[in-house]
PDB file of C-alpha atoms in Angstrom:
ATOM      1  CA  UNK A   1     120.393  63.043  93.334  1.00 26.00           C
ATOM      2  CA  UNK A   2     117.401  62.376  95.454  1.00 28.00           C
ATOM      3  CA  UNK A   3     116.151  65.433  97.176  1.00 30.00           C
ATOM      4  CA  UNK A   4     114.688  65.019 100.563  1.00 35.00           C
ATOM      5  CA  UNK A   5     111.089  66.224 100.937  1.00 37.00           C
ATOM      6  CA  UNK A   6     110.543  69.266 102.684  1.00 44.00           C
ATOM      7  CA  UNK A   7     109.293  69.189 106.274  1.00 63.00           C
ATOM      8  CA  UNK A   8     105.578  70.031 106.583  1.00 83.00           C
ATOM      9  CA  UNK A   9     106.301  73.126 108.637  1.00 92.00           C
ATOM     10  CA  UNK A  10     103.157  74.828 109.898  1.00 94.00           C
ATOM     11  CA  UNK A  11     103.719  78.484 110.390  1.00 97.00           C
ATOM     12  CA  UNK A  12     101.829  81.734 111.109  1.00 97.00           C
ATOM     13  CA  UNK A  13     102.893  85.252 110.317  1.00 97.00           C
ATOM     14  CA  UNK A  14     101.594  88.053 112.724  1.00 96.00           C
ATOM     15  CA  UNK A  15     101.870  91.844 112.934  1.00 93.00           C
ATOM     16  CA  UNK A  16      99.729  94.878 112.926  1.00 90.00           C
ATOM     17  CA  UNK A  17      98.047  96.197 109.785  1.00 83.00           C
ATOM     18  CA  UNK A  18     100.704  97.837 107.906  1.00 82.00           C
ATOM     19  CA  UNK A  19     103.685  95.912 109.527  1.00 90.00           C
ATOM     20  CA  UNK A  20     104.831  94.464 106.014  1.00 89.00           C
ATOM     21  CA  UNK A  21     103.113  91.025 106.410  1.00 90.00           C
ATOM     22  CA  UNK A  22     102.444  90.970 102.656  1.00 88.00           C
ATOM     23  CA  UNK A  23     105.836  91.645 101.544  1.00 91.00           C
ATOM     24  CA  UNK A  24     107.457  89.335 104.091  1.00 95.00           C
ATOM     25  CA  UNK A  25     105.015  86.589 103.071  1.00 95.00           C
ATOM     26  CA  UNK A  26     105.776  86.838  99.446  1.00 93.00           C
ATOM     27  CA  UNK A  27     109.413  86.491 100.241  1.00 95.00           C
ATOM     28  CA  UNK A  28     109.023  83.402 102.525  1.00 96.00           C
ATOM     29  CA  UNK A  29     106.834  81.758  99.836  1.00 93.00           C
ATOM     30  CA  UNK A  30     109.456  82.305  97.072  1.00 92.00           C
ATOM     31  CA  UNK A  31     112.453  81.216  99.116  1.00 94.00           C
ATOM     32  CA  UNK A  32     110.846  78.245 101.016  1.00 92.00           C
ATOM     33  CA  UNK A  33     108.258  76.947  98.773  1.00 88.00           C
ATOM     34  CA  UNK A  34     105.566  77.214 101.337  1.00 92.00           C
ATOM     35  CA  UNK A  35     101.848  77.585 100.535  1.00 92.00           C
ATOM     36  CA  UNK A  36     100.505  80.999 101.582  1.00 93.00           C
ATOM     37  CA  UNK A  37      96.932  80.950 102.865  1.00 93.00           C
ATOM     38  CA  UNK A  38      95.806  84.533 103.538  1.00 92.00           C
ATOM     39  CA  UNK A  39      92.439  85.188 105.309  1.00 92.00           C
ATOM     40  CA  UNK A  40      92.097  88.471 103.434  1.00 89.00           C
ATOM     41  CA  UNK A  41      92.557  86.797 100.066  1.00 91.00           C
ATOM     42  CA  UNK A  42      90.054  84.084 100.896  1.00 93.00           C
ATOM     43  CA  UNK A  43      87.438  86.698 102.122  1.00 92.00           C
ATOM     44  CA  UNK A  44      87.783  88.662  98.948  1.00 92.00           C
ATOM     45  CA  UNK A  45      87.525  85.489  96.894  1.00 93.00           C
ATOM     46  CA  UNK A  46      84.330  84.390  98.735  1.00 93.00           C
ATOM     47  CA  UNK A  47      82.871  87.918  98.611  1.00 92.00           C
ATOM     48  CA  UNK A  48      83.529  88.258  94.808  1.00 93.00           C
ATOM     49  CA  UNK A  49      82.000  85.039  94.196  1.00 94.00           C
ATOM     50  CA  UNK A  50      79.073  85.720  96.573  1.00 92.00           C
ATOM     51  CA  UNK A  51      79.356  82.402  98.504  1.00 91.00           C
ATOM     52  CA  UNK A  52      77.288  81.993 101.535  1.00 91.00           C
ATOM     53  CA  UNK A  53      80.325  82.748 103.782  1.00 90.00           C
ATOM     54  CA  UNK A  54      81.205  85.624 101.616  1.00 91.00           C
ATOM     55  CA  UNK A  55      77.838  87.179 101.855  1.00 92.00           C
ATOM     56  CA  UNK A  56      77.808  86.847 105.452  1.00 92.00           C
ATOM     57  CA  UNK A  57      81.367  88.120 105.901  1.00 91.00           C
ATOM     58  CA  UNK A  58      80.535  91.172 103.830  1.00 90.00           C
ATOM     59  CA  UNK A  59      77.506  91.995 105.907  1.00 92.00           C
ATOM     60  CA  UNK A  60      79.711  92.341 108.999  1.00 90.00           C
ATOM     61  CA  UNK A  61      82.437  94.311 107.114  1.00 85.00           C
ATOM     62  CA  UNK A  62      79.892  96.718 105.689  1.00 87.00           C
ATOM     63  CA  UNK A  63      78.810  97.384 109.266  1.00 87.00           C
ATOM     64  CA  UNK A  64      82.371  98.012 110.508  1.00 79.00           C
ATOM     65  CA  UNK A  65      82.185  95.014 112.623  1.00 83.00           C
ATOM     66  CA  UNK A  66      84.771  92.163 113.157  1.00 81.00           C
ATOM     67  CA  UNK A  67      83.805  88.924 111.468  1.00 89.00           C
ATOM     68  CA  UNK A  68      82.913  86.476 114.353  1.00 92.00           C
ATOM     69  CA  UNK A  69      85.418  83.582 115.192  1.00 93.00           C
ATOM     70  CA  UNK A  70      83.072  80.761 114.069  1.00 92.00           C
ATOM     71  CA  UNK A  71      82.790  82.251 110.507  1.00 92.00           C
ATOM     72  CA  UNK A  72      86.531  82.887 110.019  1.00 94.00           C
ATOM     73  CA  UNK A  73      87.356  79.487 111.577  1.00 94.00           C
ATOM     74  CA  UNK A  74      85.021  77.725 109.220  1.00 92.00           C
ATOM     75  CA  UNK A  75      86.444  79.611 106.214  1.00 92.00           C
ATOM     76  CA  UNK A  76      90.096  78.886 107.090  1.00 94.00           C
ATOM     77  CA  UNK A  77      89.865  75.136 108.262  1.00 91.00           C
ATOM     78  CA  UNK A  78      88.054  74.341 105.166  1.00 90.00           C
ATOM     79  CA  UNK A  79      90.816  75.958 102.920  1.00 91.00           C
ATOM     80  CA  UNK A  80      93.414  74.228 104.836  1.00 90.00           C
ATOM     81  CA  UNK A  81      92.270  70.691 103.541  1.00 86.00           C
ATOM     82  CA  UNK A  82      93.655  71.793 100.031  1.00 84.00           C
ATOM     83  CA  UNK A  83      97.230  72.382 101.326  1.00 83.00           C
ATOM     84  CA  UNK A  84      97.418  69.834 104.203  1.00 77.00           C
ATOM     85  CA  UNK A  85     100.420  68.105 102.330  1.00 81.00           C
ATOM     86  CA  UNK A  86     102.663  71.152 101.825  1.00 85.00           C
ATOM     87  CA  UNK A  87     104.608  73.474 104.095  1.00 91.00           C
ATOM     88  CA  UNK A  88     102.225  76.200 105.179  1.00 93.00           C
ATOM     89  CA  UNK A  89     102.369  80.012 105.929  1.00 96.00           C
ATOM     90  CA  UNK A  90      98.950  81.240 107.526  1.00 96.00           C
ATOM     91  CA  UNK A  91      98.395  85.013 107.263  1.00 94.00           C
ATOM     92  CA  UNK A  92      95.685  86.919 109.015  1.00 91.00           C
ATOM     93  CA  UNK A  93      94.455  83.880 110.860  1.00 94.00           C
ATOM     94  CA  UNK A  94      94.180  83.250 113.779  1.00 95.00           C
ATOM     95  CA  UNK A  95      93.265  86.708 115.139  1.00 91.00           C
ATOM     96  CA  UNK A  96      91.899  85.738 118.414  1.00 93.00           C
ATOM     97  CA  UNK A  97      92.625  83.006 121.062  1.00 95.00           C
ATOM     98  CA  UNK A  98      89.461  81.024 120.234  1.00 95.00           C
ATOM     99  CA  UNK A  99      90.572  80.986 116.561  1.00 96.00           C
ATOM    100  CA  UNK A 100      94.074  79.867 117.659  1.00 97.00           C
ATOM    101  CA  UNK A 101      92.590  77.065 119.879  1.00 96.00           C
ATOM    102  CA  UNK A 102      90.243  75.786 117.283  1.00 95.00           C
ATOM    103  CA  UNK A 103      93.297  75.739 114.735  1.00 95.00           C
ATOM    104  CA  UNK A 104      95.583  73.784 117.177  1.00 94.00           C
ATOM    105  CA  UNK A 105      92.906  70.942 117.157  1.00 93.00           C
ATOM    106  CA  UNK A 106      93.345  70.181 113.484  1.00 91.00           C
ATOM    107  CA  UNK A 107      96.582  71.839 112.653  1.00 91.00           C
ATOM    108  CA  UNK A 108      99.196  72.469 115.329  1.00 93.00           C
ATOM    109  CA  UNK A 109     101.459  75.321 114.608  1.00 95.00           C
ATOM    110  CA  UNK A 110     105.128  74.918 114.641  1.00 95.00           C
ATOM    111  CA  UNK A 111     106.460  78.390 114.300  1.00 96.00           C
ATOM    112  CA  UNK A 112     104.928  81.931 114.730  1.00 98.00           C
ATOM    113  CA  UNK A 113     106.673  84.833 112.952  1.00 98.00           C
ATOM    114  CA  UNK A 114     105.831  88.105 114.874  1.00 97.00           C
ATOM    115  CA  UNK A 115     106.591  91.493 112.936  1.00 96.00           C
ATOM    116  CA  UNK A 116     107.173  93.812 115.841  1.00 95.00           C
ATOM    117  CA  UNK A 117     106.855  97.202 114.215  1.00 93.00           C
ATOM    118  CA  UNK A 118     106.226 100.379 116.232  1.00 92.00           C
ATOM    119  CA  UNK A 119     102.781 101.764 115.895  1.00 89.00           C
ATOM    120  CA  UNK A 120     104.102 105.272 114.940  1.00 88.00           C
ATOM    121  CA  UNK A 121     106.007 103.758 111.901  1.00 88.00           C
ATOM    122  CA  UNK A 122     102.625 101.830 110.842  1.00 88.00           C
ATOM    123  CA  UNK A 123     100.672 105.132 111.059  1.00 85.00           C
ATOM    124  CA  UNK A 124     102.969 106.730 108.511  1.00 82.00           C
ATOM    125  CA  UNK A 125     103.083 103.636 106.335  1.00 78.00           C
ATOM    126  CA  UNK A 126      99.283 103.056 106.236  1.00 79.00           C
ATOM    127  CA  UNK A 127      98.394 106.503 105.048  1.00 80.00           C
ATOM    128  CA  UNK A 128     100.736 105.965 102.010  1.00 87.00           C
ATOM    129  CA  UNK A 129      99.148 102.625 101.210  1.00 82.00           C
ATOM    130  CA  UNK A 130      97.048 101.983  98.092  1.00 90.00           C
ATOM    131  CA  UNK A 131      95.704  98.817  96.585  1.00 93.00           C
ATOM    132  CA  UNK A 132      94.438  97.224  93.414  1.00 95.00           C
ATOM    133  CA  UNK A 133      90.869  96.152  94.667  1.00 92.00           C
ATOM    134  CA  UNK A 134      90.344  93.168  92.362  1.00 91.00           C
ATOM    135  CA  UNK A 135      93.625  91.371  93.202  1.00 92.00           C
ATOM    136  CA  UNK A 136      94.580  92.778  96.578  1.00 90.00           C
ATOM    137  CA  UNK A 137      98.083  93.879  95.430  1.00 92.00           C
ATOM    138  CA  UNK A 138      99.374  96.441  97.717  1.00 90.00           C
ATOM    139  CA  UNK A 139     101.593  99.483  97.014  1.00 91.00           C
ATOM    140  CA  UNK A 140     103.302 102.072  99.332  1.00 84.00           C
ATOM    141  CA  UNK A 141     104.109 105.405  98.094  1.00 86.00           C
ATOM    142  CA  UNK A 142     107.201 105.549 100.230  1.00 81.00           C
ATOM    143  CA  UNK A 143     108.903 102.231  99.528  1.00 79.00           C
ATOM    144  CA  UNK A 144     107.002 100.084  97.084  1.00 86.00           C
ATOM    145  CA  UNK A 145     105.461 102.674  94.583  1.00 93.00           C
ATOM    146  CA  UNK A 146     103.447 101.557  91.422  1.00 95.00           C
ATOM    147  CA  UNK A 147     105.516 101.902  88.268  1.00 96.00           C
ATOM    148  CA  UNK A 148     102.956 104.365  87.034  1.00 95.00           C
ATOM    149  CA  UNK A 149     101.436 106.545  89.842  1.00 93.00           C
ATOM    150  CA  UNK A 150      97.935 105.617  90.523  1.00 94.00           C
ATOM    151  CA  UNK A 151      97.980 102.450  88.366  1.00 96.00           C
ATOM    152  CA  UNK A 152      98.199  98.827  89.051  1.00 96.00           C
ATOM    153  CA  UNK A 153     101.552  97.381  87.702  1.00 96.00           C
ATOM    154  CA  UNK A 154      99.855  94.352  86.194  1.00 96.00           C
ATOM    155  CA  UNK A 155      96.637  95.475  84.745  1.00 96.00           C
ATOM    156  CA  UNK A 156      97.140  99.217  84.551  1.00 96.00           C
ATOM    157  CA  UNK A 157      93.847  99.746  86.482  1.00 96.00           C
ATOM    158  CA  UNK A 158      93.244 102.505  88.911  1.00 96.00           C
ATOM    159  CA  UNK A 159      94.531 102.014  92.644  1.00 95.00           C
ATOM    160  CA  UNK A 160      92.440 103.215  95.479  1.00 93.00           C
ATOM    161  CA  UNK A 161      92.954 103.925  99.233  1.00 87.00           C
ATOM    162  CA  UNK A 162      90.791 101.724 101.466  1.00 81.00           C
ATOM    163  CA  UNK A 163      88.764 103.576 104.015  1.00 80.00           C
ATOM    164  CA  UNK A 164      90.610 102.042 106.756  1.00 74.00           C
ATOM    165  CA  UNK A 165      93.879 103.126 105.526  1.00 79.00           C
ATOM    166  CA  UNK A 166      92.872 106.629 105.872  1.00 78.00           C
ATOM    167  CA  UNK A 167      94.428 108.634 108.822  1.00 78.00           C
ATOM    168  CA  UNK A 168      91.310 108.983 110.761  1.00 76.00           C
ATOM    169  CA  UNK A 169      90.625 105.253 110.993  1.00 83.00           C
ATOM    170  CA  UNK A 170      94.285 104.016 111.352  1.00 84.00           C
ATOM    171  CA  UNK A 171      94.313 104.414 115.214  1.00 84.00           C
ATOM    172  CA  UNK A 172      90.945 102.473 115.520  1.00 83.00           C
ATOM    173  CA  UNK A 173      92.484  99.521 113.579  1.00 82.00           C
ATOM    174  CA  UNK A 174      95.805  99.338 115.711  1.00 88.00           C
ATOM    175  CA  UNK A 175      93.743  99.546 118.792  1.00 87.00           C
ATOM    176  CA  UNK A 176      91.677  96.642 117.578  1.00 84.00           C
ATOM    177  CA  UNK A 177      94.599  94.711 116.864  1.00 87.00           C
ATOM    178  CA  UNK A 178      96.078  95.413 120.393  1.00 87.00           C
ATOM    179  CA  UNK A 179      92.811  94.154 122.021  1.00 89.00           C
ATOM    180  CA  UNK A 180      92.185  91.182 119.831  1.00 86.00           C
ATOM    181  CA  UNK A 181      95.514  89.886 118.670  1.00 87.00           C
ATOM    182  CA  UNK A 182      98.063  90.600 121.343  1.00 89.00           C
ATOM    183  CA  UNK A 183      96.654  87.793 123.583  1.00 95.00           C
ATOM    184  CA  UNK A 184      97.277  85.411 120.525  1.00 97.00           C
ATOM    185  CA  UNK A 185     100.972  86.281 120.710  1.00 96.00           C
ATOM    186  CA  UNK A 186     100.993  85.384 124.266  1.00 97.00           C
ATOM    187  CA  UNK A 187      99.149  82.274 123.616  1.00 97.00           C
ATOM    188  CA  UNK A 188     101.856  81.178 121.132  1.00 98.00           C
ATOM    189  CA  UNK A 189     104.698  82.593 123.464  1.00 97.00           C
ATOM    190  CA  UNK A 190     103.459  80.182 126.257  1.00 97.00           C
ATOM    191  CA  UNK A 191     103.669  77.392 123.742  1.00 96.00           C
ATOM    192  CA  UNK A 192     107.204  78.248 123.019  1.00 97.00           C
ATOM    193  CA  UNK A 193     106.686  78.642 119.250  1.00 97.00           C
ATOM    194  CA  UNK A 194     106.684  82.580 119.237  1.00 97.00           C
ATOM    195  CA  UNK A 195     109.688  84.393 117.344  1.00 97.00           C
ATOM    196  CA  UNK A 196     109.564  88.176 117.278  1.00 97.00           C
ATOM    197  CA  UNK A 197     111.434  90.293 114.763  1.00 97.00           C
ATOM    198  CA  UNK A 198     111.703  93.945 115.643  1.00 96.00           C
ATOM    199  CA  UNK A 199     112.282  96.874 113.456  1.00 95.00           C
ATOM    200  CA  UNK A 200     110.899  99.837 111.440  1.00 93.00           C
ATOM    201  CA  UNK A 201     112.028  98.655 107.913  1.00 91.00           C
ATOM    202  CA  UNK A 202     110.920  95.325 106.124  1.00 91.00           C
ATOM    203  CA  UNK A 203     114.214  95.144 104.211  1.00 93.00           C
ATOM    204  CA  UNK A 204     116.252  95.204 107.605  1.00 94.00           C
ATOM    205  CA  UNK A 205     113.962  92.761 109.219  1.00 96.00           C
ATOM    206  CA  UNK A 206     113.743  90.138 106.336  1.00 96.00           C
ATOM    207  CA  UNK A 207     117.357  88.931 106.527  1.00 96.00           C
ATOM    208  CA  UNK A 208     116.726  87.772 110.154  1.00 97.00           C
ATOM    209  CA  UNK A 209     113.587  86.078 109.183  1.00 97.00           C
ATOM    210  CA  UNK A 210     115.310  84.375 106.301  1.00 96.00           C
ATOM    211  CA  UNK A 211     118.053  83.100 108.504  1.00 96.00           C
ATOM    212  CA  UNK A 212     115.609  81.856 111.095  1.00 96.00           C
ATOM    213  CA  UNK A 213     113.544  79.891 108.565  1.00 95.00           C
ATOM    214  CA  UNK A 214     116.731  78.387 106.946  1.00 93.00           C
ATOM    215  CA  UNK A 215     117.102  76.434 110.196  1.00 92.00           C
ATOM    216  CA  UNK A 216     113.669  74.792 109.589  1.00 91.00           C
ATOM    217  CA  UNK A 217     113.372  74.628 105.658  1.00 89.00           C
ATOM    218  CA  UNK A 218     115.773  74.548 102.802  1.00 88.00           C
ATOM    219  CA  UNK A 219     115.897  77.743 100.602  1.00 88.00           C
ATOM    220  CA  UNK A 220     114.774  76.556  97.166  1.00 86.00           C
ATOM    221  CA  UNK A 221     116.307  79.524  95.529  1.00 79.00           C
ATOM    222  CA  UNK A 222     119.728  78.795  96.994  1.00 70.00           C
ATOM    223  CA  UNK A 223     119.396  75.167  96.034  1.00 50.00           C
ATOM    224  CA  UNK A 224     118.577  75.824  92.401  1.00 42.00           C
ATOM    225  CA  UNK A 225     121.543  78.315  92.270  1.00 38.00           C
ATOM    226  CA  UNK A 226     123.855  75.500  93.643  1.00 34.00           C
ATOM    227  CA  UNK A 227     122.568  73.024  91.238  1.00 32.00           C
ATOM    228  CA  UNK A 228     123.334  75.299  88.267  1.00 30.00           C
ATOM    229  CA  UNK A 229     126.898  76.066  89.310  1.00 26.00           C
TER     230      UNK A 229
END
């Protein structure tokens, strides 16, 4: 039987820091065979490799400043070239309206998945979040703890809490999101491609996202299960 080639869906996932984007993104990629392009992953890779963009980006991060639009846009649009023939899920980009406008010129977006999680829930979540610095793997002591406390599941190396996940800086991050990124949601709402999913628990939001995406792409996990029956 000939399987029809998946549509080249261009999607963006958005939500405040700590809203569960990482967890939801991994499930989307698993179920719908989409390529996941994360601005955070790309930044870490470039900083670790000490590329020109990586060094420049780190200089802003070290000063506690936002990375300028032109740097982020250059980084992401360059990476887009490697996945232009696959369904795509963008994560962490665009974060501002100028970034969204620049993206539209080369890669118009079909769907924006907005994780609408209350800030009070996020404050509680972020203070329980720990990461594995080298890989960027994220754990949450409340609902996604490591198998061994304080250790990465894959490497066994120590986990750390990022400075910006500490209680005293969480509100600053949320206010920054409100100021910079809420206008992007409105930008996509006006284009008619924004779909918001509200809730306080990722596992309860996920089934609604899954059902929504099934209207746009086949679930490869279900397809494989059917073929084996």
